[in-house]
Coordinates of C-alpha atoms in Angstrom, one line a residue:
X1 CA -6.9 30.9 -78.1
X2 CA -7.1 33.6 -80.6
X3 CA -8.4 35.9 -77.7
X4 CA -5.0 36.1 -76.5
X5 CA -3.2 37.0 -79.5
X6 CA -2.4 40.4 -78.0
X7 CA 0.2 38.4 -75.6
X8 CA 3.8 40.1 -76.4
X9 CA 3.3 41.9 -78.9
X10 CA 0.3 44.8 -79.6
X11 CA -3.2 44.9 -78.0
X12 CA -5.6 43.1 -80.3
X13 CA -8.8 44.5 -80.7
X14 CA -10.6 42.6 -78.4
X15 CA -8.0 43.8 -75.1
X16 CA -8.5 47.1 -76.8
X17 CA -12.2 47.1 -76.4
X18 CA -12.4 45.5 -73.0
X19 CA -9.9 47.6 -71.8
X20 CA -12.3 50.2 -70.4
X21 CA -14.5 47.7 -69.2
X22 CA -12.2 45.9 -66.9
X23 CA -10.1 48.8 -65.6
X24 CA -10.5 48.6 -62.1
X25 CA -9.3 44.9 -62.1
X26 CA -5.9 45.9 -64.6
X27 CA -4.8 47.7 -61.1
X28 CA -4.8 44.5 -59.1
X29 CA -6.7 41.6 -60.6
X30 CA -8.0 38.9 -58.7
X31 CA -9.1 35.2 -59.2
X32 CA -12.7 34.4 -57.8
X33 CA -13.1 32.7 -54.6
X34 CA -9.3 34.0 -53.4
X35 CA -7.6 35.9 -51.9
X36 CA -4.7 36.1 -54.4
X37 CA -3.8 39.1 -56.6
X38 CA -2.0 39.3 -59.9
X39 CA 0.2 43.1 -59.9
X40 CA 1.9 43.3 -63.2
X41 CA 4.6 45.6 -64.2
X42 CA 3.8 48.2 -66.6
X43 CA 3.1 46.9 -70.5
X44 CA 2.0 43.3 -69.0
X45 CA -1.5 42.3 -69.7
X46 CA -4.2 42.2 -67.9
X47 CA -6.1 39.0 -67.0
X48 CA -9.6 39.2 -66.5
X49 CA -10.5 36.1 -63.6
X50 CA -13.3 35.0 -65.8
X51 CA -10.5 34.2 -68.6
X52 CA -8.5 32.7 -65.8
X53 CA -8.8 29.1 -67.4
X54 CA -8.4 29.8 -71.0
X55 CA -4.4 30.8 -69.8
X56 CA -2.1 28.5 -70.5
X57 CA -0.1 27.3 -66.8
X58 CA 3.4 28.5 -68.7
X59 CA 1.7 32.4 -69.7
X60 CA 1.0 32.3 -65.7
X61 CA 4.1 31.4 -64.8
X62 CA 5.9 34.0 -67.0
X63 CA 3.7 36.7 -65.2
X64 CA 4.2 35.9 -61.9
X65 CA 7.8 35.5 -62.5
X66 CA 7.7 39.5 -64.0
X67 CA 5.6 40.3 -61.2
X68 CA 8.6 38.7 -58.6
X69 CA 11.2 40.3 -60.8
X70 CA 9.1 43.6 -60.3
X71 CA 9.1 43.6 -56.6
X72 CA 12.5 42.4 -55.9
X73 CA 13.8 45.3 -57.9
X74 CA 11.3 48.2 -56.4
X75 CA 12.6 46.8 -53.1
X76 CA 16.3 47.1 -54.2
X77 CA 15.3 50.5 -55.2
X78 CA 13.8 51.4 -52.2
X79 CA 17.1 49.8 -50.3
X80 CA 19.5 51.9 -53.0
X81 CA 17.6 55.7 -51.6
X82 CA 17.1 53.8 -47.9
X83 CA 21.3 53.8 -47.9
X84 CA 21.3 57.4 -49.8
X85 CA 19.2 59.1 -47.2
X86 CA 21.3 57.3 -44.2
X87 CA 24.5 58.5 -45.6
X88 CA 23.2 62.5 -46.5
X89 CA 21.7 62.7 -43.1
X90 CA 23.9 60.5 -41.0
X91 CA 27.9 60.8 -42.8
X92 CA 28.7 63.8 -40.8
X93 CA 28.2 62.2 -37.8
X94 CA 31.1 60.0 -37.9
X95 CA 34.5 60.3 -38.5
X96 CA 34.9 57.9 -41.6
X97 CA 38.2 56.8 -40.8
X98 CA 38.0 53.8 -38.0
X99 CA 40.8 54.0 -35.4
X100 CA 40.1 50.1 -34.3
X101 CA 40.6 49.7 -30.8
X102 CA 43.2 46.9 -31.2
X103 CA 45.8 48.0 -33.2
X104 CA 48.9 49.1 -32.8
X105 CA 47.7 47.4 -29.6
X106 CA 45.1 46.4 -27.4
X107 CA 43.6 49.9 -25.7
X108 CA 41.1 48.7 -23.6
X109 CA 43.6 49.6 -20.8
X110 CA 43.2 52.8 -21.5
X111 CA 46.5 55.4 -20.9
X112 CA 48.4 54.4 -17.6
X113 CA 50.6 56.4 -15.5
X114 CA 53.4 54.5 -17.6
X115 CA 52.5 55.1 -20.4
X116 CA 51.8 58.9 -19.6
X117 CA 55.8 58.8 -17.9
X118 CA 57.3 57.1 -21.2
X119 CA 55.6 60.2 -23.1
X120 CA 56.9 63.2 -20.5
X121 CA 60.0 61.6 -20.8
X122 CA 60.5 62.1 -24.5
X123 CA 57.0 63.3 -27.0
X124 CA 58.0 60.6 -29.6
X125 CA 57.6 57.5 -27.4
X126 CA 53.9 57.8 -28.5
X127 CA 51.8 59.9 -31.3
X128 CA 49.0 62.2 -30.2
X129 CA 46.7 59.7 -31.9
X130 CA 47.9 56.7 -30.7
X131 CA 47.3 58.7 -26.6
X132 CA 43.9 59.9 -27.8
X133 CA 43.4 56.4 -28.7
X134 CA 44.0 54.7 -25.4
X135 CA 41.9 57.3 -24.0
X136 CA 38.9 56.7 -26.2
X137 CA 38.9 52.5 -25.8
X138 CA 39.9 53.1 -22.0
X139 CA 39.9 56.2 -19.8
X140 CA 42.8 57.7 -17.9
X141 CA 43.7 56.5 -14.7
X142 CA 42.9 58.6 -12.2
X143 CA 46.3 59.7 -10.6
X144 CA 47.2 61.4 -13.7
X145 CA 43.7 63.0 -14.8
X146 CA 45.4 66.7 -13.4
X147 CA 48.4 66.0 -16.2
X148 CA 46.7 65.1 -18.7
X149 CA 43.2 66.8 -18.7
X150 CA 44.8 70.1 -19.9
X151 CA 45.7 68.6 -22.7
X152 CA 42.8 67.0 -23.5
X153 CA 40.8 70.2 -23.2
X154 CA 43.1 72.2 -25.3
X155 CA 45.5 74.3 -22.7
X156 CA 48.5 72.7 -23.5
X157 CA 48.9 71.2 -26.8
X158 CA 50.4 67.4 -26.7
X159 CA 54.6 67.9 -27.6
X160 CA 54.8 70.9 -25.2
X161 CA 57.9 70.7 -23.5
X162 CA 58.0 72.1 -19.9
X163 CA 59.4 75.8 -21.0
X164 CA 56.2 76.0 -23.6
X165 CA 53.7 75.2 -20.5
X166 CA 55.1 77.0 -17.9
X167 CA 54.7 80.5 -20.2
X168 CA 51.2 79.7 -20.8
X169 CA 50.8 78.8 -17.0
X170 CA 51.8 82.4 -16.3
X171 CA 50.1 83.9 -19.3
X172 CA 46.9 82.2 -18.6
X173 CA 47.5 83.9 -14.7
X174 CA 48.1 87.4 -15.6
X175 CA 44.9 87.2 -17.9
X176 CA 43.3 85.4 -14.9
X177 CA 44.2 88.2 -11.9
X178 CA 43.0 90.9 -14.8
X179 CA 39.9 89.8 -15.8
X180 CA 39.6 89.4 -11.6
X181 CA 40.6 92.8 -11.4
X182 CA 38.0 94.4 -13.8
X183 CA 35.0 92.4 -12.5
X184 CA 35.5 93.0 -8.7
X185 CA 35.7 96.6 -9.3
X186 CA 32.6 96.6 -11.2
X187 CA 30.7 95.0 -8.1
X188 CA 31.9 97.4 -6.0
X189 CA 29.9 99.8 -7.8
X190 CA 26.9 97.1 -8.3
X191 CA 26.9 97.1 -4.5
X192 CA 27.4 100.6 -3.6
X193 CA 24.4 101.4 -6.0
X194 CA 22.0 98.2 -4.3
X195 CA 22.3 99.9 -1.1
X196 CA 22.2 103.5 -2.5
X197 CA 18.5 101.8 -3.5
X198 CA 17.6 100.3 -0.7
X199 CA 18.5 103.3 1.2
X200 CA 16.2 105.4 -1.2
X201 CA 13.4 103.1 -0.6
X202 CA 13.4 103.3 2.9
X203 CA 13.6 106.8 3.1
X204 CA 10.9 107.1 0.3
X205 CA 8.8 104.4 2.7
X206 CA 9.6 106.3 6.1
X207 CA 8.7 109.8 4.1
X208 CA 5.4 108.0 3.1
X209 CA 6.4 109.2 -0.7
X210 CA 5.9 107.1 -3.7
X211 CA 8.9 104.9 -4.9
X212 CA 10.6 105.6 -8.4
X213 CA 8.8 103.0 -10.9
X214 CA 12.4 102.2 -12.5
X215 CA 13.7 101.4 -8.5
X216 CA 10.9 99.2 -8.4
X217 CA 11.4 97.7 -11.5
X218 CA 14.9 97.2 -10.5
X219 CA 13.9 95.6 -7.0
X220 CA 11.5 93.1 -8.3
X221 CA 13.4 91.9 -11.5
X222 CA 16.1 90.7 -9.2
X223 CA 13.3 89.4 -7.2
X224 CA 11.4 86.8 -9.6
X225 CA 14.0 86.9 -13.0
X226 CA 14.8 83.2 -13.1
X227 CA 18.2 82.0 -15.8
X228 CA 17.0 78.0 -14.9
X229 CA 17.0 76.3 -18.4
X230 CA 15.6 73.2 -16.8
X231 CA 13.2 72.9 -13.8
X232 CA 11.4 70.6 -11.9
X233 CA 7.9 69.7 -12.4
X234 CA 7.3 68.7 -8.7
X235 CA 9.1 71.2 -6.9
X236 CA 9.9 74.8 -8.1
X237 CA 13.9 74.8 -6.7
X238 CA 15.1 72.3 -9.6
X239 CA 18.8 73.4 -9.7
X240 CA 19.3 71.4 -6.7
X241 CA 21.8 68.9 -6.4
X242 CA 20.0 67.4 -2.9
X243 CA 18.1 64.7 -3.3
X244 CA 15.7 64.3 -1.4
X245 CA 14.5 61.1 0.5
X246 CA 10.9 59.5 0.8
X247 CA 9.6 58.1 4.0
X248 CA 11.6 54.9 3.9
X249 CA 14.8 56.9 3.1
X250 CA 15.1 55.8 0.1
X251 CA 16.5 59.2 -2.7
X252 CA 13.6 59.9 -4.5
X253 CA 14.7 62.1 -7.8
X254 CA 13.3 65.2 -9.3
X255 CA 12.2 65.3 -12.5
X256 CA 13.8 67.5 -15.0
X257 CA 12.5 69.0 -18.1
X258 CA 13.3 71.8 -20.9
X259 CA 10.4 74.6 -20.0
X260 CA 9.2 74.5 -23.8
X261 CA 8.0 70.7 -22.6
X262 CA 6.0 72.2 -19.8
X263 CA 2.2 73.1 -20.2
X264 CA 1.9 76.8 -20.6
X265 CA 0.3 77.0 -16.6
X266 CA 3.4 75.0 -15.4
X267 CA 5.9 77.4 -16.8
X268 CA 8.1 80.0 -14.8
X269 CA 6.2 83.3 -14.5
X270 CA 9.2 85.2 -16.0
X271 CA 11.5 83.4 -18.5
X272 CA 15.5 84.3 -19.2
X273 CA 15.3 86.7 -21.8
X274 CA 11.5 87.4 -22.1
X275 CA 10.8 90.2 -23.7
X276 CA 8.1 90.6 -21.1
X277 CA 10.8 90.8 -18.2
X278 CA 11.6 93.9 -18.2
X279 CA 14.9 93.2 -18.5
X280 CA 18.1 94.2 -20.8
X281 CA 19.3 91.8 -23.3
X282 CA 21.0 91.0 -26.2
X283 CA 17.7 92.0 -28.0
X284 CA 17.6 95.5 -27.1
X285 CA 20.7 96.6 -26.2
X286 CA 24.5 95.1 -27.2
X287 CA 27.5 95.2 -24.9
X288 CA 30.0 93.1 -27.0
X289 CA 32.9 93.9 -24.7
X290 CA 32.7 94.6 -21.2
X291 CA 36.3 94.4 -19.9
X292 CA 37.6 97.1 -23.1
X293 CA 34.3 99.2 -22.3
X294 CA 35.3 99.6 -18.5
X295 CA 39.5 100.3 -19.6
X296 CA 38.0 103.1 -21.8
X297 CA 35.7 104.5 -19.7
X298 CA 37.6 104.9 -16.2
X299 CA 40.9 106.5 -16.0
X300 CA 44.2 105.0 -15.0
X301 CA 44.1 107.1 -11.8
X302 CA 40.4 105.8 -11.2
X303 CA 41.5 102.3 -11.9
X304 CA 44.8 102.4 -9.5
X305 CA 42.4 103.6 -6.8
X306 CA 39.8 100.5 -7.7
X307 CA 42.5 98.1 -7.4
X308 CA 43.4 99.6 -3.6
X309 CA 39.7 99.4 -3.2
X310 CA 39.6 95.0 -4.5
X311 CA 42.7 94.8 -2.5
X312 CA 41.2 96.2 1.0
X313 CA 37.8 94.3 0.8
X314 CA 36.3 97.8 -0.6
X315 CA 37.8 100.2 2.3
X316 CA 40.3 102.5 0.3
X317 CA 40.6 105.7 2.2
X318 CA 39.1 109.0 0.1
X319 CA 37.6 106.8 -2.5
X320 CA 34.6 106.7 -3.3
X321 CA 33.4 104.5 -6.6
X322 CA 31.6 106.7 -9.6
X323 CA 28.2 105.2 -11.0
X324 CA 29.2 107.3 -14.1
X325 CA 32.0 105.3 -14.8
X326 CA 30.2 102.6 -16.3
X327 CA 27.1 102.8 -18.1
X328 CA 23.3 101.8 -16.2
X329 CA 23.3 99.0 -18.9
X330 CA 26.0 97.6 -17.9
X331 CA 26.0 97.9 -14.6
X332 CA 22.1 96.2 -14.2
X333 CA 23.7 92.8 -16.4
X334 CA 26.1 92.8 -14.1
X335 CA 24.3 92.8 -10.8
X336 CA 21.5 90.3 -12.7
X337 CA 24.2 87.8 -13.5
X338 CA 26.2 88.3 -10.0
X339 CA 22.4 87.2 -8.6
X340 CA 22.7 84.5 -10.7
X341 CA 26.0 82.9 -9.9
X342 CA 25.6 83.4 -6.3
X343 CA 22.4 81.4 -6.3
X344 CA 24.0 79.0 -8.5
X345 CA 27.2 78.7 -6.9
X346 CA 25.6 78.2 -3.3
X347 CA 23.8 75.1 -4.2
X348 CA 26.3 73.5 -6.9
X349 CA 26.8 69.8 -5.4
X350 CA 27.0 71.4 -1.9
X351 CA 26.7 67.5 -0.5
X352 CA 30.4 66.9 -2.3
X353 CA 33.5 66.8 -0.3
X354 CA 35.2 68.9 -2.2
X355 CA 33.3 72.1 -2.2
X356 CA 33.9 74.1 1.0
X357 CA 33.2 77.7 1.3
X358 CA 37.1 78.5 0.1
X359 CA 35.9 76.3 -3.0
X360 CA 32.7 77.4 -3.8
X361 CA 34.5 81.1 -3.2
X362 CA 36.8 79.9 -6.0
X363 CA 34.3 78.7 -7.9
X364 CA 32.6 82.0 -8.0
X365 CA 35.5 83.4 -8.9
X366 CA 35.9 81.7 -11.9
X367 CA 32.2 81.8 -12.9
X368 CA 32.6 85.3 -12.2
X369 CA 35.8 86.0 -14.7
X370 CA 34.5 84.0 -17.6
X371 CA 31.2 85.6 -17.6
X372 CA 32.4 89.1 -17.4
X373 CA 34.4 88.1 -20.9
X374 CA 31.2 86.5 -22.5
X375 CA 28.7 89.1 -21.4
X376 CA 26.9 88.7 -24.4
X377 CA 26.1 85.0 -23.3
X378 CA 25.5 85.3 -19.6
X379 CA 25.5 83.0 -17.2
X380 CA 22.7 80.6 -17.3
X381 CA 21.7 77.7 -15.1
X382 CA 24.0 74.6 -15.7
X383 CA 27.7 77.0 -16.1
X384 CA 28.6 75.6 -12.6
X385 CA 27.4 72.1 -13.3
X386 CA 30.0 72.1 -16.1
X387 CA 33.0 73.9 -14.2
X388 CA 32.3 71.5 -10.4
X389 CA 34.6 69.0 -12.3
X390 CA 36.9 69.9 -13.4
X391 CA 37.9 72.0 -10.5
X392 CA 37.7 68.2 -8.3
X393 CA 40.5 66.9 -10.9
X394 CA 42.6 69.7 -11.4
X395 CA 42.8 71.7 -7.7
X396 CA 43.8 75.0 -9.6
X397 CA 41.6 78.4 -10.0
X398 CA 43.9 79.7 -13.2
X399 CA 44.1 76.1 -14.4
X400 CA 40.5 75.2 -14.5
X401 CA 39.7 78.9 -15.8
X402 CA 41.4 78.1 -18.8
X403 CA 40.1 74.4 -19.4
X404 CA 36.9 75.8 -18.7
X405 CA 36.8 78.5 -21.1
X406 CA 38.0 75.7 -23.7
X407 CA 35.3 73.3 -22.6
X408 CA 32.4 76.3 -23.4
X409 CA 33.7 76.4 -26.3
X410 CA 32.2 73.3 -27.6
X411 CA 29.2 73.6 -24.9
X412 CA 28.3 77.2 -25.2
X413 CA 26.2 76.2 -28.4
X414 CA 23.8 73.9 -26.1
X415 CA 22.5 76.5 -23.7
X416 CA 19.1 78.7 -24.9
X417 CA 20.9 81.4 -27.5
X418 CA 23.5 78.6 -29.0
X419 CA 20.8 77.1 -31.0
X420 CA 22.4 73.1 -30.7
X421 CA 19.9 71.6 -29.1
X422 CA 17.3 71.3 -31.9
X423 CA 20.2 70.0 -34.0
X424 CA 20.9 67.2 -31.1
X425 CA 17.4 66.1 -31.0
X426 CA 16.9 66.1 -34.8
X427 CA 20.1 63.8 -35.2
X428 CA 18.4 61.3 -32.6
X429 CA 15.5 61.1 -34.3
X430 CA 17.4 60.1 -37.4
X431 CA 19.9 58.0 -35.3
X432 CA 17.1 55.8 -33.7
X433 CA 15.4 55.4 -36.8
X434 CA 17.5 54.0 -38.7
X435 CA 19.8 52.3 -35.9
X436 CA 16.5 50.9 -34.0
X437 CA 13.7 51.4 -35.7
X438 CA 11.3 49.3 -33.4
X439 CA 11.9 51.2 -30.4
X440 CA 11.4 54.3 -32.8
X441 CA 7.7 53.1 -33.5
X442 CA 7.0 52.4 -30.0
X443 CA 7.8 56.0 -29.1
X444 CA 5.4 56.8 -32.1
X445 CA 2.8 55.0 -30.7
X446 CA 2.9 56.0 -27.4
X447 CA 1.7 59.8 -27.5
X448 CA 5.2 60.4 -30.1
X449 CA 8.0 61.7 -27.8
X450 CA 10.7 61.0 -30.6
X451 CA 11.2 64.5 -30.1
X452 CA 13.9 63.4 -27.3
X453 CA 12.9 66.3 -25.1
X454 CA 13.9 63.6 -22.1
X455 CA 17.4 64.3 -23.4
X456 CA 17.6 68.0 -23.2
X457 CA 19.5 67.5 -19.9
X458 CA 21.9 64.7 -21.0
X459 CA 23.2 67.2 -23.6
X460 CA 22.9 70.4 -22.0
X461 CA 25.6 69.0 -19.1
X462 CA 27.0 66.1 -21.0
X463 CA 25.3 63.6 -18.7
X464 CA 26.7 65.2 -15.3
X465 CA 23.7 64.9 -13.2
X466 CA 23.2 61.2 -14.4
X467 CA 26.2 60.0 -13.2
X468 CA 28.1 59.7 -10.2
X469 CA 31.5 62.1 -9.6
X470 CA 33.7 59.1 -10.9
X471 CA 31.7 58.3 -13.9
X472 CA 31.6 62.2 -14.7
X473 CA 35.1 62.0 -15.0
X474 CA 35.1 58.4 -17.1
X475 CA 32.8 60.2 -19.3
X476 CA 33.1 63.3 -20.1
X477 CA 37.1 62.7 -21.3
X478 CA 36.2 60.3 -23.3
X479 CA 33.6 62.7 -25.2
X480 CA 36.4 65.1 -25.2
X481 CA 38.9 62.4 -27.6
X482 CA 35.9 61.6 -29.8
X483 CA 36.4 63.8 -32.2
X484 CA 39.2 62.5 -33.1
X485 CA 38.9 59.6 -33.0
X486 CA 35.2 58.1 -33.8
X487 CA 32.6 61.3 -34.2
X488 CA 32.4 65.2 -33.1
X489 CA 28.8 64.2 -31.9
X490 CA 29.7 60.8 -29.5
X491 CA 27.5 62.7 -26.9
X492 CA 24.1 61.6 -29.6
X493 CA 25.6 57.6 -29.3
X494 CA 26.0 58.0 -25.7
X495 CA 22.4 59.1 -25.8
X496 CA 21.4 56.3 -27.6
X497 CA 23.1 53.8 -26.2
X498 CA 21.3 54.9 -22.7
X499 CA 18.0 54.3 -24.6
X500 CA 19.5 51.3 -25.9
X501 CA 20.9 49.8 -22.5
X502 CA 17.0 50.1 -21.1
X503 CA 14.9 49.4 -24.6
X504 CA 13.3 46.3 -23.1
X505 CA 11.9 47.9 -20.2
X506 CA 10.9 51.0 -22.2
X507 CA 9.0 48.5 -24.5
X508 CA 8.3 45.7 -22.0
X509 CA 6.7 49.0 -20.1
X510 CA 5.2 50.6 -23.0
X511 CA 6.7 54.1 -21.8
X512 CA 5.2 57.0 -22.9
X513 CA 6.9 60.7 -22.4
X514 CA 6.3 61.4 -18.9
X515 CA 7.6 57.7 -17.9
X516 CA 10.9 58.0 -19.8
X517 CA 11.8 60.9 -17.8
X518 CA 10.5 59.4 -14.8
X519 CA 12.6 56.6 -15.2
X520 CA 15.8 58.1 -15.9
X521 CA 15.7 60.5 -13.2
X522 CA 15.1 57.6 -10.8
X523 CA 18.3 56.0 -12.8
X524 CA 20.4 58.9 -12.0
X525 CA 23.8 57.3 -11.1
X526 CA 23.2 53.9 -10.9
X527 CA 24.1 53.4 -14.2
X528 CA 26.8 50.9 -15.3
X529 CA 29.3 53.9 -17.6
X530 CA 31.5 51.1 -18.7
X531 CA 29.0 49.0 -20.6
X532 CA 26.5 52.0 -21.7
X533 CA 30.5 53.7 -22.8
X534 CA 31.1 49.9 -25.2
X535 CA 27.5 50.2 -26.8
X536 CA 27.8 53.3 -27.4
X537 CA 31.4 52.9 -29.3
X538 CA 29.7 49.9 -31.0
X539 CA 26.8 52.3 -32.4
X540 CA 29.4 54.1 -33.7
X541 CA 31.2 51.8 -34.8
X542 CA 28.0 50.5 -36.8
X543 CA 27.1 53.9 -38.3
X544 CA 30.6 54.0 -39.8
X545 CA 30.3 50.3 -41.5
X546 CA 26.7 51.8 -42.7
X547 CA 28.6 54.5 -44.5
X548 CA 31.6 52.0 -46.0
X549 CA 29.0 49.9 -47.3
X550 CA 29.9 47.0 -45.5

């Protein structure tokens, strides 16, 4: 046994010398004829397999227990950063504070016309909170969505008494007719200059001259520009709300997707704000405020004689509109963005009861007013999506101006120039992993689509066109409450918890990208809200215990 002197205290000569010799095997050694390996901590000594029997059972014991010790505490270790990265990467997307959805009382009933009556009858029958709450755990019934949805969005702020809302009711109008004002008497002059050009060409054509290469520019930019931030990848018209049926009439849906997901010879020939368009943008030229650039610009005798022209459908006697009122920048983003609207607007849920042409005319109206303030943005495909809704629930053009300008607020950020979306998808992906980290390896595996591209839609309209008008409404106020309640970013648990609802058929299936969005475009609103609306407060709700530790 004098061999193993070196056991505890300093390498005798020998375990010096046969150091070198045996190196490979001090890295993992193993006995002969096994499978078994011996991985010693740092310091411990190495056993060479040959020696195996000279070692007493108890000097095995003590360095298998070392080696235990070892792992156990590497894998607390590992746990201890595990828990440090969640929190770093995961802490701001909660609210830390748990408003349980049982006390003061239960809320699962969610805020009744009673309740709401109790509360317009005097503010300190209930706390904001404790309304928000009821909200959040249970929706607002649907006779009072018009009351309360302003105040939800931001219009009216909760302990308004009537005086309060009835001044911002007629400030909110007067800011409304205005901004009407200014942008009808733009297109005037968008439209007297369209036909100015179609006159030229046709007296160019008849002349047999050659056409002005900027009037041709102008012509087939309106022509083929397209704003659509999603299309279809089996039909080019995807902003379509008609579904259309297969031959046993059964709705068949159309697939969806971002254009960055499409192969480069599937893409749209022109995209929104190409460089290669030909068009102006916020690249190459700025117009930060349309509305003071057209009060500067025309004169108030100009401007009294534009309102007579708005008033009389454009037929004010000895007045004729000035093209150098307003600037040729301005004027060609206006016309681009009219196109756009009107396209938009024609087609937005057209099979809906509620949008008749004096709807849709009010819906253009308003689409109209809050792009000509946020010129800078534009519209793009997906505005009218967003406003549809809110005009079903509240029945008022100055009413649902206002919510709607609060609602872009928060959903501005999500369209191409906001810069959100890669901050949505990158939160998934860190969501998923840590939350379900099974289902995150089967997307891995099959061809990797954990960059939730299938999503893009689901944020970009806060799940509208997944879900039937009622469940919009079910929905979208509950996302609006969040943030006060449970997390600024409920719309990334609502996400997963969709995922989560169908994760056995996704894995049963082994889904790649393509089926994913297959299959949730044929899911489009047959989706039971209230359960995916309960795992998706319970994801939350396990996020926040994963920050408190418990």
């Amino acid at each position: 046994m004098m061999e193993m002197q070196g056991f505890g205290g300093s390498p005798s000569s020998w375990q010096q010398g046969e150091a070198s010799a045996h190196e490979p095997l001090c890295l993992s050694c193993s006995t002969a004829g096994t499978n078994m390996s011996f991985e010693f901590p740092a310091g411990c000594t190495c056993i060479h397999p040959a020696d195996i029997h000279t070692i007493p059972l108890k000097m095995l014991c003590q360095n298998m227990k070392r080696q235990i010790v070892s792992r156990a505490f590497y894998g607390w270790l590992a746990y201890c950063r595990h828990l440090s990265t969640v929190r770093t990467h995961l802490s701001a997307l909660v609210n830390h504070n748990m408003v349980p959805p049982d006390r003061p009382c239960e809320a699962s009933g969610g805020l009744s016309k009673e309740v709401w009556s109790k509360y317009q009858k005097d503010c300190k029958n209930y706390k904001e909170l404790e309304l928000l709450r009821l909200v959040y755990y249970g929706g607002v019934q649907h006779d009072i969505r018009k009351e309360v949805w302003p105040f939800l969005l931001g219009h009216y702020k909760f302990g308004m008494g009537k005086k309060d809302m009835s001044q911002i009711d007629a400030k909110i109008s007067e800011r409304y007719q205005q901004v009407m004002r200014e942008w009808k008497a733009c297109e005037v002059i968008v439209k007297q200059r369209e036909k100015e050009m179609q006159s030229a060409i046709f007296a160019k054509l008849s002349s047999g001259s050659s056409i002005d290469s900027h009037v041709l520019r102008l012509v087939h930019r309106d022509s083929t520009l397209s704003n659509e931030v999603f299309m279809s990848v089996d039909e080019p018209d995807a902003g379509s709300q008609e579904i259309p049926s297969g031959e046993d009439g059964t709705p068949t849906m159309t697939t969806l997707v971002p254009p960055a997901v499409l192969p480069p010879e599937e893409r749209p020939l022109v995209e929104f704000d190409s460089p290669d368009s030909g068009l102006p943008s916020s690249r190459n030229y700025s117009v930060t405020s349309a509305h003071s650039q057209i009060l500067s610009s025309i004169d108030d005798g100009l401007c009294s004689q534009l309102d007579k022209l708005v008033t009389n459908g454009g037929a004010a006697e000895g007045f004729s509109p000035s093209l150098s009122s307003y600037t040729i920048e301005l004027l060609d983003t206006v016309a681009l963005n009219l196109h756009r609207i009107d396209k938009d607007v024609q087609r937005c849920d057209r099979n809906y009861y509620y949008f008749t042409p004096a709807n849709l005319e009010k819906l253009r109206n308003i689409m109209c007013s809050f792009v000509w303030e946020h010129l800078e943005m534009g519209y793009v495909q997906g505005m009218c999506d967003l406003l549809a809704p809110l005009m079903v629930i509240l029945d008022d053009e100055c009413l649902a101006y206002s919510c709607f300008t609060q609602l872009m607020k928060r959903m501005s950020h999500n369209f191409p120039n906001g810069g959100a979306m890669d901050t949505h998808f990158a939160n998934m992906r860190s969501l998923i992993q840590i939350l379900d980290s099974e289902l995150f390896e089967l997307m891995q595996q099959n061809g990797d689509y954990t960059h939730f591209y299938f999503c893009y839609r689901w944020f970009l309209l806060d799940f509208k066109r997944e879900l039937l008008y009622e469940d919009v409404f079910a929905v979208w106020e509950v996302i609006w409450v969040a943030s006060r309640i449970s997390s600024q970013h409920f719309v990334l648990f609502l996400a997963l918890a969709l995922v989560t609802v169908y994760r056995e058929i996704i894995r049963d299936n082994n889904m790649d990208f393509t089926d994913i969005i297959k299959f949730f475009n044929e899911m489009a609103e047959r989706h039971d809200v209230q359960h995916i609306l309960k795992v998706a407060r319970e994801l939350v709700h396990r996020v926040q215990s994963l920050m408190d530790n418990k």
